[in-house]
Amino acid sequence: MQPWQNFVDWTSYLSSRLHAKRNEIRRAAIVGTDGCVWARSEGANEFRPTESEMKSFVRHFTNLINVPANGADLEGVHYALTVNSGVIRGIGEEVDFFAMTNHSVIFIIFCNQSTYQDAMDTLAAFDNDFQ
């Protein structure tokens, strides 16, 4: 069993990871592969997808080849999608999101469109913590 499988305070973990990037990252979440949200950014930047949006979104990770053709809806917004090295990027009018999985959890972050490298660095840190 991996150490993270016993981790219970997902919200504190997410908050501590996002604190250093609070000017670049707008919202974030840790989601189970079943679509259940384990932790989310809170307050004015709360991540608020519907249950059906999340269940549909997590299915993208089972067939990344078809992701760009389908797009995705999160929080009532439709995003065009691209995939690069297993990272799904949702391109919106004001905000982009990036999502990746380690096959146990899915990390999703929403950021300003100009902060691509910050988003990738944050996802890499999440992934590193869960190795």
mmCIF file of C-alpha atoms in Angstrom:
data_model
loop_
_atom_site.group_PDB
_atom_site.id
_atom_site.type_symbol
_atom_site.label_atom_id
_atom_site.label_comp_id
_atom_site.label_asym_id
_atom_site.label_seq_id
_atom_site.Cartn_x
_atom_site.Cartn_y
_atom_site.Cartn_z
ATOM 1 C CA MET A 1 0.000 0.000 0.000
ATOM 2 C CA GLN A 2 1.283 3.449 -0.925
ATOM 3 C CA PRO A 3 1.587 6.046 1.892
ATOM 4 C CA TRP A 4 -0.913 8.364 0.173
ATOM 5 C CA GLN A 5 -3.618 5.677 0.326
ATOM 6 C CA ASN A 6 -3.862 6.240 4.084
ATOM 7 C CA PHE A 7 -3.963 10.015 3.691
ATOM 8 C CA VAL A 8 -7.233 11.421 5.010
ATOM 9 C CA ASP A 9 -6.947 15.209 4.962
ATOM 10 C CA TRP A 10 -7.059 15.838 1.224
ATOM 11 C CA THR A 11 -8.371 19.403 1.622
ATOM 12 C CA SER A 12 -5.407 20.469 3.784
ATOM 13 C CA TYR A 13 -2.990 18.850 1.349
ATOM 14 C CA LEU A 14 -4.580 20.650 -1.591
ATOM 15 C CA SER A 15 -4.673 23.993 0.252
ATOM 16 C CA SER A 16 -1.001 23.771 1.191
ATOM 17 C CA ARG A 17 -0.014 22.920 -2.385
ATOM 18 C CA LEU A 18 -2.040 25.813 -3.795
ATOM 19 C CA HIS A 19 -0.992 28.444 -1.261
ATOM 20 C CA ALA A 20 2.314 29.151 -3.010
ATOM 21 C CA LYS A 21 0.566 29.410 -6.389
ATOM 22 C CA ARG A 22 -2.482 31.395 -5.284
ATOM 23 C CA ASN A 23 -1.877 34.160 -7.850
ATOM 24 C CA GLU A 24 -1.662 31.722 -10.761
ATOM 25 C CA ILE A 25 -4.020 28.874 -9.863
ATOM 26 C CA ARG A 26 -7.698 29.812 -9.556
ATOM 27 C CA ARG A 27 -9.304 26.500 -8.582
ATOM 28 C CA ALA A 28 -8.205 22.925 -8.093
ATOM 29 C CA ALA A 29 -9.476 19.515 -7.110
ATOM 30 C CA ILE A 30 -8.393 15.993 -6.355
ATOM 31 C CA VAL A 31 -10.894 13.564 -7.833
ATOM 32 C CA GLY A 32 -11.243 9.796 -7.554
ATOM 33 C CA THR A 33 -11.286 7.738 -10.728
ATOM 34 C CA ASP A 34 -15.007 7.194 -10.090
ATOM 35 C CA GLY A 35 -15.656 10.947 -10.421
ATOM 36 C CA CYS A 36 -16.091 11.662 -6.688
ATOM 37 C CA VAL A 37 -14.390 14.871 -5.588
ATOM 38 C CA TRP A 38 -12.041 14.097 -2.674
ATOM 39 C CA ALA A 39 -10.862 17.679 -2.136
ATOM 40 C CA ARG A 40 -11.476 21.021 -3.785
ATOM 41 C CA SER A 41 -10.379 24.596 -3.489
ATOM 42 C CA GLU A 42 -12.769 26.439 -1.214
ATOM 43 C CA GLY A 43 -14.309 29.851 -0.714
ATOM 44 C CA ALA A 44 -14.663 32.180 -3.681
ATOM 45 C CA ASN A 45 -12.548 29.770 -5.750
ATOM 46 C CA GLU A 46 -14.489 26.612 -4.937
ATOM 47 C CA PHE A 47 -14.490 23.977 -7.658
ATOM 48 C CA ARG A 48 -18.189 23.283 -8.390
ATOM 49 C CA PRO A 49 -18.745 20.637 -11.049
ATOM 50 C CA THR A 50 -21.912 18.585 -11.197
ATOM 51 C CA GLU A 51 -21.757 14.876 -10.450
ATOM 52 C CA SER A 52 -22.606 14.031 -14.072
ATOM 53 C CA GLU A 53 -19.877 16.376 -15.373
ATOM 54 C CA MET A 54 -17.283 14.630 -13.214
ATOM 55 C CA LYS A 55 -18.376 11.109 -14.137
ATOM 56 C CA SER A 56 -18.202 12.056 -17.809
ATOM 57 C CA PHE A 57 -14.865 13.818 -17.405
ATOM 58 C CA VAL A 58 -13.027 10.964 -15.674
ATOM 59 C CA ARG A 59 -13.984 8.635 -18.544
ATOM 60 C CA HIS A 60 -11.688 10.696 -20.791
ATOM 61 C CA PHE A 61 -8.704 9.098 -19.080
ATOM 62 C CA THR A 62 -9.716 5.642 -20.342
ATOM 63 C CA ASN A 63 -9.336 6.706 -23.984
ATOM 64 C CA LEU A 64 -7.069 9.729 -24.388
ATOM 65 C CA ILE A 65 -7.027 9.361 -28.191
ATOM 66 C CA ASN A 66 -10.663 10.488 -28.465
ATOM 67 C CA VAL A 67 -10.377 13.337 -25.964
ATOM 68 C CA PRO A 68 -9.857 16.225 -28.448
ATOM 69 C CA ALA A 69 -12.920 15.230 -30.481
ATOM 70 C CA ASN A 70 -15.276 15.247 -27.524
ATOM 71 C CA GLY A 71 -14.472 18.316 -25.474
ATOM 72 C CA ALA A 72 -15.609 18.484 -21.858
ATOM 73 C CA ASP A 73 -18.075 20.335 -19.683
ATOM 74 C CA LEU A 74 -17.036 21.379 -16.181
ATOM 75 C CA GLU A 75 -18.865 23.851 -13.973
ATOM 76 C CA GLY A 76 -21.328 24.516 -16.790
ATOM 77 C CA VAL A 77 -18.591 25.612 -19.225
ATOM 78 C CA HIS A 78 -17.676 23.710 -22.397
ATOM 79 C CA TYR A 79 -13.943 23.367 -23.048
ATOM 80 C CA ALA A 80 -12.099 22.379 -26.198
ATOM 81 C CA LEU A 81 -9.530 19.749 -25.238
ATOM 82 C CA THR A 82 -5.987 18.839 -26.169
ATOM 83 C CA VAL A 83 -3.809 16.036 -24.824
ATOM 84 C CA ASN A 84 -0.041 16.117 -24.399
ATOM 85 C CA SER A 85 1.941 13.455 -22.510
ATOM 86 C CA GLY A 86 -1.162 12.254 -20.693
ATOM 87 C CA VAL A 87 -2.191 15.733 -19.533
ATOM 88 C CA ILE A 88 -5.623 16.905 -20.646
ATOM 89 C CA ARG A 89 -5.836 20.649 -21.254
ATOM 90 C CA GLY A 90 -9.215 22.322 -21.388
ATOM 91 C CA ILE A 91 -9.162 25.585 -23.305
ATOM 92 C CA GLY A 92 -11.813 28.076 -22.276
ATOM 93 C CA GLU A 93 -12.535 31.700 -23.080
ATOM 94 C CA GLU A 94 -11.185 33.067 -19.783
ATOM 95 C CA VAL A 95 -9.723 30.139 -17.872
ATOM 96 C CA ASP A 96 -7.938 26.947 -18.887
ATOM 97 C CA PHE A 97 -7.705 23.747 -16.909
ATOM 98 C CA PHE A 98 -5.140 20.979 -16.793
ATOM 99 C CA ALA A 99 -5.794 17.461 -15.556
ATOM 100 C CA MET A 100 -3.712 14.345 -15.130
ATOM 101 C CA THR A 101 -4.037 11.024 -13.371
ATOM 102 C CA ASN A 102 -1.737 8.596 -11.640
ATOM 103 C CA HIS A 103 -4.437 5.917 -12.134
ATOM 104 C CA SER A 104 -5.590 6.291 -8.513
ATOM 105 C CA VAL A 105 -6.582 9.958 -8.412
ATOM 106 C CA ILE A 106 -7.052 12.765 -10.916
ATOM 107 C CA PHE A 107 -5.628 16.223 -10.307
ATOM 108 C CA ILE A 108 -7.431 19.176 -11.917
ATOM 109 C CA ILE A 109 -6.244 22.769 -11.778
ATOM 110 C CA PHE A 110 -7.800 25.870 -13.308
ATOM 111 C CA CYS A 111 -5.547 28.792 -14.110
ATOM 112 C CA ASN A 112 -5.221 31.981 -16.072
ATOM 113 C CA GLN A 113 -4.372 31.249 -19.680
ATOM 114 C CA SER A 114 -0.954 32.865 -19.332
ATOM 115 C CA THR A 115 0.277 30.484 -16.621
ATOM 116 C CA TYR A 116 0.856 27.259 -18.564
ATOM 117 C CA GLN A 117 4.249 26.538 -16.981
ATOM 118 C CA ASP A 118 2.930 27.188 -13.462
ATOM 119 C CA ALA A 119 0.115 24.732 -14.133
ATOM 120 C CA MET A 120 2.510 22.070 -15.367
ATOM 121 C CA ASP A 121 4.812 22.624 -12.371
ATOM 122 C CA THR A 122 1.874 22.247 -9.975
ATOM 123 C CA LEU A 123 0.723 19.022 -11.646
ATOM 124 C CA ALA A 124 4.278 17.665 -11.529
ATOM 125 C CA ALA A 125 4.432 18.408 -7.786
ATOM 126 C CA PHE A 126 1.127 16.583 -7.214
ATOM 127 C CA ASP A 127 2.346 13.616 -9.241
ATOM 128 C CA ASN A 128 5.664 13.538 -7.388
ATOM 129 C CA ASP A 129 3.887 13.505 -4.015
ATOM 130 C CA PHE A 130 1.899 10.441 -5.047
ATOM 131 C CA GLN A 131 4.732 8.257 -6.357
#
